[in-house]
Coordinates of C-alpha atoms and ligand atoms in Angstrom, one line a residue:
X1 CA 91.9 126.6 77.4
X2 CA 93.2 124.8 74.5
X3 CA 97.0 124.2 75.2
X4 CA 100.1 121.8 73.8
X5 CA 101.2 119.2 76.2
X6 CA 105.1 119.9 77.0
X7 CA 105.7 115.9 75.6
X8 CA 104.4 116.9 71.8
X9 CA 106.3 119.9 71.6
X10 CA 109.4 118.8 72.7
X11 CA 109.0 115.8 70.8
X12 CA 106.7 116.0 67.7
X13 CA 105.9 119.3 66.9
X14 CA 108.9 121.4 64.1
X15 CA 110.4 124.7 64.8
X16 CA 107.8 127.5 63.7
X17 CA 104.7 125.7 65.3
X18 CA 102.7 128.3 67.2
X19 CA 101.2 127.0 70.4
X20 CA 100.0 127.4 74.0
X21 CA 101.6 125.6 76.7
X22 CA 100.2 125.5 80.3
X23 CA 102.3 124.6 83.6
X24 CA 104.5 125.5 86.6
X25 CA 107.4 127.3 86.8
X26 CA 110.3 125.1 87.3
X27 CA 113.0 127.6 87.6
X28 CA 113.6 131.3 86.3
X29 CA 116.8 132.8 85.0
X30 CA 116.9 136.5 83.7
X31 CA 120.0 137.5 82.4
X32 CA 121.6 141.0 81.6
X33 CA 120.4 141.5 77.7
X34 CA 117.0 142.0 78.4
X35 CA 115.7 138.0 78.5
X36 CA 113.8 135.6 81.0
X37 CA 114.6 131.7 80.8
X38 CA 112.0 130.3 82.2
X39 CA 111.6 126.5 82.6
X40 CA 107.6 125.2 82.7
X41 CA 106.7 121.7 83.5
X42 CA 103.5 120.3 82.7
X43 CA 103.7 116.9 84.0
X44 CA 103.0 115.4 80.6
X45 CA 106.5 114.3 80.9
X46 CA 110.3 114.2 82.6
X47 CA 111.2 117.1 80.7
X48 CA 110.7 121.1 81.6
X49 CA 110.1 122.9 78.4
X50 CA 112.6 126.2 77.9
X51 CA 110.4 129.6 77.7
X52 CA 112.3 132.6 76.6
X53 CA 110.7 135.9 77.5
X54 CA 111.4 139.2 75.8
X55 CA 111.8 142.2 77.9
X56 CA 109.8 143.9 75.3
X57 CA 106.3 141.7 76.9
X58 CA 104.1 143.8 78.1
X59 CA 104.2 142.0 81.8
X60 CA 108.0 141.5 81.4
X61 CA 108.9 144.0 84.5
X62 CA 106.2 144.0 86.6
X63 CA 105.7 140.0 86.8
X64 CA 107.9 137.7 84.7
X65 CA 111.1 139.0 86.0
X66 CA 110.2 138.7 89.5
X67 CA 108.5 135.0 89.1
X68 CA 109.6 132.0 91.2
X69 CA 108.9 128.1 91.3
X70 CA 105.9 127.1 91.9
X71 CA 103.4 129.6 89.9
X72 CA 101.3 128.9 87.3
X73 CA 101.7 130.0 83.8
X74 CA 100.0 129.6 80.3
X75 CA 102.1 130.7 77.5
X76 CA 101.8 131.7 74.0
X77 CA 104.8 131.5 71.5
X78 CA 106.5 130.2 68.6
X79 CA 108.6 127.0 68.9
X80 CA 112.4 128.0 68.0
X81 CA 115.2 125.2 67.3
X82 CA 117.6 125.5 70.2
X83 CA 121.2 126.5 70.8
X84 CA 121.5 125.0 74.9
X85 CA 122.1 121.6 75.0
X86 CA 119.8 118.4 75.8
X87 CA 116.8 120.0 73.9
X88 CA 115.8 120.4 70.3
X89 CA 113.2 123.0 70.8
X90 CA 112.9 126.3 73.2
X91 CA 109.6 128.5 73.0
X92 CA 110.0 132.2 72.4
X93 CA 107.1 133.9 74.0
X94 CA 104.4 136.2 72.6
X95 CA 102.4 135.8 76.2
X96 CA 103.2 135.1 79.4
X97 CA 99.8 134.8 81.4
X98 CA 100.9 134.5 85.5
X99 CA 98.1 132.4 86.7
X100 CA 99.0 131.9 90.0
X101 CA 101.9 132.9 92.0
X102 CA 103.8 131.2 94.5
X103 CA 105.2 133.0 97.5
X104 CA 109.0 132.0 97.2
X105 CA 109.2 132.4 100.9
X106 CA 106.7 129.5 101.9
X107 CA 106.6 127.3 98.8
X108 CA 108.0 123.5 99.4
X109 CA 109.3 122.4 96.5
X110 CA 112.8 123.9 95.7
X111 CA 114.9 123.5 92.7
X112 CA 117.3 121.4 95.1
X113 CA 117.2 118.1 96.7
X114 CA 114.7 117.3 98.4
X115 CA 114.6 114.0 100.8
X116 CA 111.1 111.4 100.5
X117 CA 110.9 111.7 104.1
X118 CA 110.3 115.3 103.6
X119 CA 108.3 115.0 100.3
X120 CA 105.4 112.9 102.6
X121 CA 105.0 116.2 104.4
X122 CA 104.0 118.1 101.3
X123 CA 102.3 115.0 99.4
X124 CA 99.7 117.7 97.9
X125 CA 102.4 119.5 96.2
X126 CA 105.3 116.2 95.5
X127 CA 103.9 115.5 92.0
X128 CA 105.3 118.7 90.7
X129 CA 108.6 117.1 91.7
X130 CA 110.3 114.5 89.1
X131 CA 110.5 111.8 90.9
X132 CA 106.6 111.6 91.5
X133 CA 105.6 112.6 88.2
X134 CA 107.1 110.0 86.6
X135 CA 105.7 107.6 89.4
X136 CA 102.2 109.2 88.8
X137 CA 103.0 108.5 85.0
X138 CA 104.1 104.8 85.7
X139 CA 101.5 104.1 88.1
X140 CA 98.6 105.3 85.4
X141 CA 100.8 103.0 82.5
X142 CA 100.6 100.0 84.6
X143 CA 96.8 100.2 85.2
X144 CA 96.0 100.6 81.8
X145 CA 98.6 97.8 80.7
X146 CA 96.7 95.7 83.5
X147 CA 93.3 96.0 82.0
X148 CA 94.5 95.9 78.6
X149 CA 96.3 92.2 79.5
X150 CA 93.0 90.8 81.1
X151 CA 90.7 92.5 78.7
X152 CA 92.9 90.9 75.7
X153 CA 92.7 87.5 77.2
X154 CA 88.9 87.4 77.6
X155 CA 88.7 88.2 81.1
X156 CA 85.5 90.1 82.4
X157 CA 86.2 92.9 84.8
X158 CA 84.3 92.6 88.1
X159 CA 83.7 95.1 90.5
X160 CA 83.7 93.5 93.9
X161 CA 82.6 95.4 97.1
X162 CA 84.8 97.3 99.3
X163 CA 81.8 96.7 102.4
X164 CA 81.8 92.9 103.1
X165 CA 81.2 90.5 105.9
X166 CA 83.7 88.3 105.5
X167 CA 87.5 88.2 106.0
X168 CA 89.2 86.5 103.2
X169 CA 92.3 86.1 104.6
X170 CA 91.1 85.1 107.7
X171 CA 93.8 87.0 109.4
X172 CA 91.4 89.5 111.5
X173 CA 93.9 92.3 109.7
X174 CA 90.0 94.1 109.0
X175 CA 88.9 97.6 109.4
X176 CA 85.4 98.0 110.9
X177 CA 82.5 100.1 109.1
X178 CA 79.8 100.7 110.9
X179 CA 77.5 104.7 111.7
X180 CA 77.2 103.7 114.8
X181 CA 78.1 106.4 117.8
X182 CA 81.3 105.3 118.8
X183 CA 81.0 107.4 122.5
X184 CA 77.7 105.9 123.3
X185 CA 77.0 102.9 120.9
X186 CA 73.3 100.9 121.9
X187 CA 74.2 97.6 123.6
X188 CA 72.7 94.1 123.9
X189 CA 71.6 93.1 127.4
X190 CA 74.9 91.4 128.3
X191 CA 76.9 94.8 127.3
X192 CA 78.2 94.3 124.0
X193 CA 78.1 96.4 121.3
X194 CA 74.9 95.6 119.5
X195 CA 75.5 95.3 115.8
X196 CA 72.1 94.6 114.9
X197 CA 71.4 98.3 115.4
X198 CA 74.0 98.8 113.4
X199 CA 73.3 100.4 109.4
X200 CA 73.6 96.9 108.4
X201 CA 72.3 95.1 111.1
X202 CA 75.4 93.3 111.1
X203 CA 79.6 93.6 111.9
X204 CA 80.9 94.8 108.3
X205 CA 84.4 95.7 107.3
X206 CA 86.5 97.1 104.0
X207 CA 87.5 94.4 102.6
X208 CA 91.5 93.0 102.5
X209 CA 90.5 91.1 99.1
X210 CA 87.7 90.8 96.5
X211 CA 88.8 86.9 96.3
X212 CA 85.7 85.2 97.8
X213 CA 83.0 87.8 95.3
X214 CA 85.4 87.2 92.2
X215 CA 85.3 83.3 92.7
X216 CA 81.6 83.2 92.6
X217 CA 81.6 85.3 89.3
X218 CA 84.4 83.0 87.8
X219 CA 82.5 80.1 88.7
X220 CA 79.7 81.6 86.4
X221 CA 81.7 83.4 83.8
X222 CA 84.8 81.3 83.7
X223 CA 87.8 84.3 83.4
X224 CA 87.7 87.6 85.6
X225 CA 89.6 89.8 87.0
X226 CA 88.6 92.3 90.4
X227 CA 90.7 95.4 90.4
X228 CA 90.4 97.9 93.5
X229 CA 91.3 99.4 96.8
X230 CA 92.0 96.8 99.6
X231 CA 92.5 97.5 103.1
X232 CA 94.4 95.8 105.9
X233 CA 94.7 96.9 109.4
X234 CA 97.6 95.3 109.9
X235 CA 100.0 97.2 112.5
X236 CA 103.5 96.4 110.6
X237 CA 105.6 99.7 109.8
X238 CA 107.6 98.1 106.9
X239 CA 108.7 99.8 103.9
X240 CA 106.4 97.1 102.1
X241 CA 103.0 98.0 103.7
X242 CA 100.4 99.9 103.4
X243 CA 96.9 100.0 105.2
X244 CA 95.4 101.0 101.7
X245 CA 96.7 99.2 98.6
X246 CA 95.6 98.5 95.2
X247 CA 95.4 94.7 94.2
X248 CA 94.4 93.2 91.0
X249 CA 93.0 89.8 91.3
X250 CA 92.3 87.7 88.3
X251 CA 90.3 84.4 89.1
X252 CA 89.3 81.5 86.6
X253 CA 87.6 78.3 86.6
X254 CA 88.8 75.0 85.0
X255 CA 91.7 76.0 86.2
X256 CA 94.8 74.7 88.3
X257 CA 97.9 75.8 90.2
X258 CA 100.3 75.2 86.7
X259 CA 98.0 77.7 84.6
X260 CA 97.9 79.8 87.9
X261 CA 101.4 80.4 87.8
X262 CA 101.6 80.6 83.9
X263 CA 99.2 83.1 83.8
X264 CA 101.3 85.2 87.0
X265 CA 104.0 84.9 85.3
X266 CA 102.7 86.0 81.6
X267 CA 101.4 88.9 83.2
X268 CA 104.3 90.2 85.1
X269 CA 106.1 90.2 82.0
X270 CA 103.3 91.6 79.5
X271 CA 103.7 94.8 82.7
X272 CA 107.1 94.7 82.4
X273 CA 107.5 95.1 78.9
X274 CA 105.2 97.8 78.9
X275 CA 107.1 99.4 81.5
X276 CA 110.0 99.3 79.5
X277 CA 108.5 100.3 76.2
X278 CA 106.0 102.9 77.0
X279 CA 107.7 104.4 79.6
X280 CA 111.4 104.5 78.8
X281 CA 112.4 107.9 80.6
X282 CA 110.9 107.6 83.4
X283 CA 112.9 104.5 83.7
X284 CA 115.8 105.9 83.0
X285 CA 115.6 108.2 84.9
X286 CA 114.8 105.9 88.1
X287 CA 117.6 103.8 87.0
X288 CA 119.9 106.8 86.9
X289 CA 118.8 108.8 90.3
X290 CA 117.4 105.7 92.4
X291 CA 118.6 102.9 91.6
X292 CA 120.9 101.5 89.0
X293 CA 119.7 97.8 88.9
X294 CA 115.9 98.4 87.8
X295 CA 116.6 98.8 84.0
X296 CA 118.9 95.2 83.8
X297 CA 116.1 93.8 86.3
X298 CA 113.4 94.7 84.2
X299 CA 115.0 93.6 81.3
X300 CA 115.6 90.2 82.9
X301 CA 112.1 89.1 83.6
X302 CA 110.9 90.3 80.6
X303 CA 113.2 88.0 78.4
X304 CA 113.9 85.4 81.1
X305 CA 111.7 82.0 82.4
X306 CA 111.1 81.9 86.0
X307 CA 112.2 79.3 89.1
X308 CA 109.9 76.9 90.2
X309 CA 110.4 75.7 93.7
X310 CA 108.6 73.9 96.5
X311 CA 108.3 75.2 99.8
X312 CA 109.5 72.3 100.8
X313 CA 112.3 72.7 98.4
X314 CA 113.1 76.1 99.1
X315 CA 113.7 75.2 103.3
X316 CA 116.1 73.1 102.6
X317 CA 117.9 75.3 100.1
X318 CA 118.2 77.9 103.3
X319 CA 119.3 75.2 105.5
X320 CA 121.7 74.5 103.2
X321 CA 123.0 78.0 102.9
X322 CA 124.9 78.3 105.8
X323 CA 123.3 81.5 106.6
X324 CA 122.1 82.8 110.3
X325 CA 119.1 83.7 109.4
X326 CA 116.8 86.4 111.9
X327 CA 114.1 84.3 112.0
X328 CA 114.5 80.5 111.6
X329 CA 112.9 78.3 109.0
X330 CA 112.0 75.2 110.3
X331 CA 109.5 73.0 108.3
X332 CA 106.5 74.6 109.2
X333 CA 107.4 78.1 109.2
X334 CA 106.3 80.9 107.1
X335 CA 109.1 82.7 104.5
X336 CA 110.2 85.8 105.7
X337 CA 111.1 88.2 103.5
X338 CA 114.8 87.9 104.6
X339 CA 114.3 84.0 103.1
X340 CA 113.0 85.7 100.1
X341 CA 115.2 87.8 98.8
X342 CA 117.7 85.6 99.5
X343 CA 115.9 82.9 97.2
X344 CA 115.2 85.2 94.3
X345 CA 118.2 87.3 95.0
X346 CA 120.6 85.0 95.3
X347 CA 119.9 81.2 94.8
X348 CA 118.4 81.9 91.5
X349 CA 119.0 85.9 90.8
X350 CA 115.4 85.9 88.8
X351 CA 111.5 85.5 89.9
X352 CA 110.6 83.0 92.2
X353 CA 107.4 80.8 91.7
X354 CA 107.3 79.6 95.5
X355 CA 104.4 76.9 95.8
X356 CA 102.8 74.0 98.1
X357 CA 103.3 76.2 101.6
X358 CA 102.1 74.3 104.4
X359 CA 98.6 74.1 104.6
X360 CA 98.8 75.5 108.4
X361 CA 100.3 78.3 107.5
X362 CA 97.8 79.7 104.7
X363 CA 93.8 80.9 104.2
X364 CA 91.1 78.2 104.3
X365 CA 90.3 78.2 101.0
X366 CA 93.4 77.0 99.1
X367 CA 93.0 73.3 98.0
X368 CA 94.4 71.3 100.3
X369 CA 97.2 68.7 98.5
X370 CA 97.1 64.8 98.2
X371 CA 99.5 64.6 101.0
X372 CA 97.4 66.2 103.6
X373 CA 99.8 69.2 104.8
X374 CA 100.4 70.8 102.2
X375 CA 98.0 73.5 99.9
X376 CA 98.3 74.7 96.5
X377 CA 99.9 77.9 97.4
X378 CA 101.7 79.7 95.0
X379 CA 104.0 83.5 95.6
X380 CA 105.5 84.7 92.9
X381 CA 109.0 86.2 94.5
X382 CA 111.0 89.6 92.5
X383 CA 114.4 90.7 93.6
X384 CA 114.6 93.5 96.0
X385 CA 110.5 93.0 97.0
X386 CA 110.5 89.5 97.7
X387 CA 106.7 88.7 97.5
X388 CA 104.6 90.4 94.6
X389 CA 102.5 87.8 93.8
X390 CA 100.1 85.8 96.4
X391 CA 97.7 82.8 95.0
X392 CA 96.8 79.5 95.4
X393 CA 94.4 77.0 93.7
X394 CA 90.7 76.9 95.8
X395 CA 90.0 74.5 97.8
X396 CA 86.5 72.8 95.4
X397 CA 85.8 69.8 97.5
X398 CA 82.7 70.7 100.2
X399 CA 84.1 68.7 103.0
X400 CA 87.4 69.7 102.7
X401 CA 86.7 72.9 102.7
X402 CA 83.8 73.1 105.7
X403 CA 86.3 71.1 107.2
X404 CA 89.4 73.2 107.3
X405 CA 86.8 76.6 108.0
X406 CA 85.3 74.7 110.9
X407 CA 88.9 74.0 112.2
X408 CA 89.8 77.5 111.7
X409 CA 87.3 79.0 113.6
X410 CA 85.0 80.5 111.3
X411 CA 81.0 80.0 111.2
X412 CA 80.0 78.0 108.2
X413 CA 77.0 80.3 108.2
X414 CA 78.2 83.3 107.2
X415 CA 80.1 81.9 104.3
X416 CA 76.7 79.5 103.8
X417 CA 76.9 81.8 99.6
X418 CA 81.0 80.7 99.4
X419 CA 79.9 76.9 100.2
X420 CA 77.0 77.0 97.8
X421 CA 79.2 77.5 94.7
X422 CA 80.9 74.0 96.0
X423 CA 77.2 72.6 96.2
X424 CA 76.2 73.6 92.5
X425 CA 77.8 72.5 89.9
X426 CA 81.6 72.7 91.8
X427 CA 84.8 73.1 89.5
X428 CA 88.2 73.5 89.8
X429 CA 89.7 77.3 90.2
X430 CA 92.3 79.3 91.1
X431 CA 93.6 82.9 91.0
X432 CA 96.3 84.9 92.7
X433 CA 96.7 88.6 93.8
X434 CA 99.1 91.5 92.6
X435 CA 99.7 94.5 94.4
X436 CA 99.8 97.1 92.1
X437 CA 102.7 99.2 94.8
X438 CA 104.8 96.0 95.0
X439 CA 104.8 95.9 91.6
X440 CA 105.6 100.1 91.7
X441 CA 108.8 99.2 93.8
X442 CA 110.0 96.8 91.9
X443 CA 109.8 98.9 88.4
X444 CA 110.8 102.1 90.1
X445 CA 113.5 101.7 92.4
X446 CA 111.6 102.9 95.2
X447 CA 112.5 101.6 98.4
X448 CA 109.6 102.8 100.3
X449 CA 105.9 101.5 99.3
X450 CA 104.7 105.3 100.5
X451 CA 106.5 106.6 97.8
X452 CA 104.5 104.3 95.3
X453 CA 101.2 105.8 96.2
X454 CA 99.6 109.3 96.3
X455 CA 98.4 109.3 99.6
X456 CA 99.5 106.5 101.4
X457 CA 97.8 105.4 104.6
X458 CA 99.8 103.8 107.2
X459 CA 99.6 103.1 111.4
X460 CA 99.0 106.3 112.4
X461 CA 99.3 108.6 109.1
X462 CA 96.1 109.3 107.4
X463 CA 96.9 113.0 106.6
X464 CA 95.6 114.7 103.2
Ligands
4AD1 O1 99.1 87.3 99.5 P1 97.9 88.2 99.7 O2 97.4 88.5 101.1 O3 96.8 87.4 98.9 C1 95.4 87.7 98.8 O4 94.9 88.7 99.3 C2 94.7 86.7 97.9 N1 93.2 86.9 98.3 C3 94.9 87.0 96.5 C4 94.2 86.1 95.6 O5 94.6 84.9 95.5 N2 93.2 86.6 94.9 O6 98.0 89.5 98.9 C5 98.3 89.5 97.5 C6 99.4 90.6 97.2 C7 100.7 90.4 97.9 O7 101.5 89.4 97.2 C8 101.3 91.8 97.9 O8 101.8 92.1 96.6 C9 100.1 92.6 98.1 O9 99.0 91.9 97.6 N3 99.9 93.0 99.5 C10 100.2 94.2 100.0 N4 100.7 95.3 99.4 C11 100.9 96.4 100.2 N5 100.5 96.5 101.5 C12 100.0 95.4 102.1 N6 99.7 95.5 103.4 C13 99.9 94.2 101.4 N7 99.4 93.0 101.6 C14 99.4 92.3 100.5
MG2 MG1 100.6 86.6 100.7

């Protein structure tokens, strides 16, 4: 079915075009001369395009007059210049095809406000809604602005696995895989569960990064990038977590913590400005019903340098501050996102680079620093987020690093492939980690990282 998208007519097409649009029924108004105005959204963009149906249709009385949101229409007609305000173009119908109904009496979506809360309900039916058609539209943007930056810069695209044996993180946030019968599973002679029977013959999980798999195809191919699904089981109900996120992770050899954080910072920017180009009305439309900082925000990072700031910097600075702060930030500490925001938020009012953490406090495989406690830790920090950005520079030295794996609990034997590439022909690397919701949130508005995501899974919620 060969049809117009709402966006071309409304914008590029002049009055007299014939056409076809396809869509659903926003809202239907028939007034007392014999007309229908019927508005059709097709999700191409914000905008509802105006149909004006003739009593004189064939269908007029025995379907258009009685249609309600939610049903499906494909329409044939003649684009008119408009008298109504707030749009050039209306179409006056030849054809109104009804689709698909929707029984007024049960459908969700309303033309009136609805709340997120209840949208999550109905998340098969909330991208007919504005709000998460222009996240859908935003989301899609960003991806393709995300390859484009990599792919414009040399950088291979990898495709790391989603199975894996090992935890990056080495925080034991990991969700099992395995076909075995979880009511009768075979066990070894001392009763555990025996893995070896397993489809693998071993304990696998999804993975929480494809770090570890893109460092071995840096260290071969110099610049790449991993983009994909990442899980965590991690059992915090924050508007800032999900179970299933999307994370971007470029990773390059030859390189240190300083071109780490150029690059993070190049590339928020380079998303940013294509945020704000490519998608101006979808911004301003967040700006205008969500939240009236994200346009200024935006706007700042892309023309603006960012703060650079040691850890150790940065606790003194909230010392300093006079603040009570919910949890306390002793050397040693980890940043919670309280400290965050205030840093980015307030101390500078712009994007945090936040590097050199303790050592103690972050993953084996960041490099450990010349003083000993200390790694080459970088988080990139946005207003309103706090932490977007996670990377470090990797830890190259073989000792160091069966050294600080050893004293972290982990076998060297299953990592025996991640040591190797510190055996052969060893360089300096380092990468870093986006999510691709954060980075929603922060260009959006949204205050809730479900609403960033189609289907978002969370501790208990895995509907749809
Ligand atoms: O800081 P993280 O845990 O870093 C890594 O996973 C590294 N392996 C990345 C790397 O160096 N290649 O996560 C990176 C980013 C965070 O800054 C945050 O934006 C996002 O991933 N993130 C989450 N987003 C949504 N829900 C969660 N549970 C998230 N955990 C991390
Ligand atoms: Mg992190």
């Amino acid at each position: 079915m060969e049809r117009t998208p709402v966006r071309q007519a409304l914008t590029d097409l002049a009055a007299g075009s014939e056409i076809t649009v396809g869509g659903w029924v926003r809202t239907v108004r028939t007034s007392k001369g014999g007309f229908s105005f019927i508005t059709l959204n097709d999700g191409s963009c914000l905008a509802s395009l105006q149909i004006v149906a003739d009593e004189k249709l064939p269908n007029y009385g025995s379907q258009i007059v009685s249609l309600t949101a939610g049903a499906s229409l494909l329409v044939r007609g003649k684009l008119v210049e408009s008298p109504a305000k707030g749009q050039r173009v209306e179409l006056h119908a030849t054809e109104v095809a009804v689709l698909g109904a929707a029984d007024a009496a049960s459908y969700p979506i309303q033309p009136k406000h609805h709340t997120y809360e209840f949208l999550r309900t109905v998340a098969h039916l909330r991208a007919r809604t504005n709000t998460f058609g222009a996240v859908a539209r935003l989301r899609s943007a960003l991806s393709g602005a995300i390859h484009e930056f990599f792919q414009s810069r040399g950088f291979l695209y990898i495709h790391t696995p989603i199975i894996t044996a090992s935890d990056c993180e080495g925080a034991g946030q990991l969700f099992r895989v395995t076909s075995l019968d979880a009511a009768n599973p075979p066990r070894t002679p001392d009763g555990r569960v025996d893995f070896d029977q397993d489809f693998f013959a071993r304990t696998t999980y999804l993975t929480v990064s494809g770090q570890l798999e893109a460092e071995t195809y840096a260290c071969a191919l110099g610049k790449v990038y991993t983009f994909g699904p990442t899980f965590r089981a991690e059992n915090s109900n924050t508007p800032r977590h999900l179970a299933e996120f999307w994370m971007v992770e470029p990773e390059m050899a030859f390189c240190d913590l300083d071109g780490d954080a150029a690059l993070a910072e190049e590339f928020l920017k380079h998303l940013v400005t294509i945020a704000l180009t490519r998608c101006r009305q979808e911004l301003e439309f967040f700006n205008e019903q969500v939240e009236d900082s994200v346009i200024a925000a935006l706007e700042g990072v892309a023309g603006g340098q960012f703060a650079r700031i040691t850890y150790t910097e940065a606790v003194q600075r909230l010392e300093k501050s006079g603040r009570h702060w919910t949890f306390p930030i002793p050397w040693g500490a980890d940043i919670q996102t309280e400290h965050e925001r205030y840093l980015t938020e307030e101390l500078f009012g712009r994007p945090v680079i936040l590097t050199d953490y303790p050592a103690s406090i972050k993953p084996f495989y960041m490099r450990l620093n010349d003083d000993g406690r200390t790694a080459a830790a970088m988080d990139v920090l946005v207003p309103r987020i706090g932490e977007i950005i996670g990377g470090s520079q990797r830890e190259e030295r073989l000792e160091v690093l069966a050294e600080r794996m050893t004293s972290a609990g982990m076998k060297l034997d299953d990592y025996r492939w991640y040591l190797d590439l510190r055996r052969y022909g060893t360089v300096p690397h380092a990468g870093f980690g986006l999510g691709l919701e954060r980075m929603l949130q922060f260009v959006t508005g949204l205050a809730n990282i479900r609403d960033v995501i189609p289907y978002p899974r969370t501790p208990r919620s895995a509907e749809f």
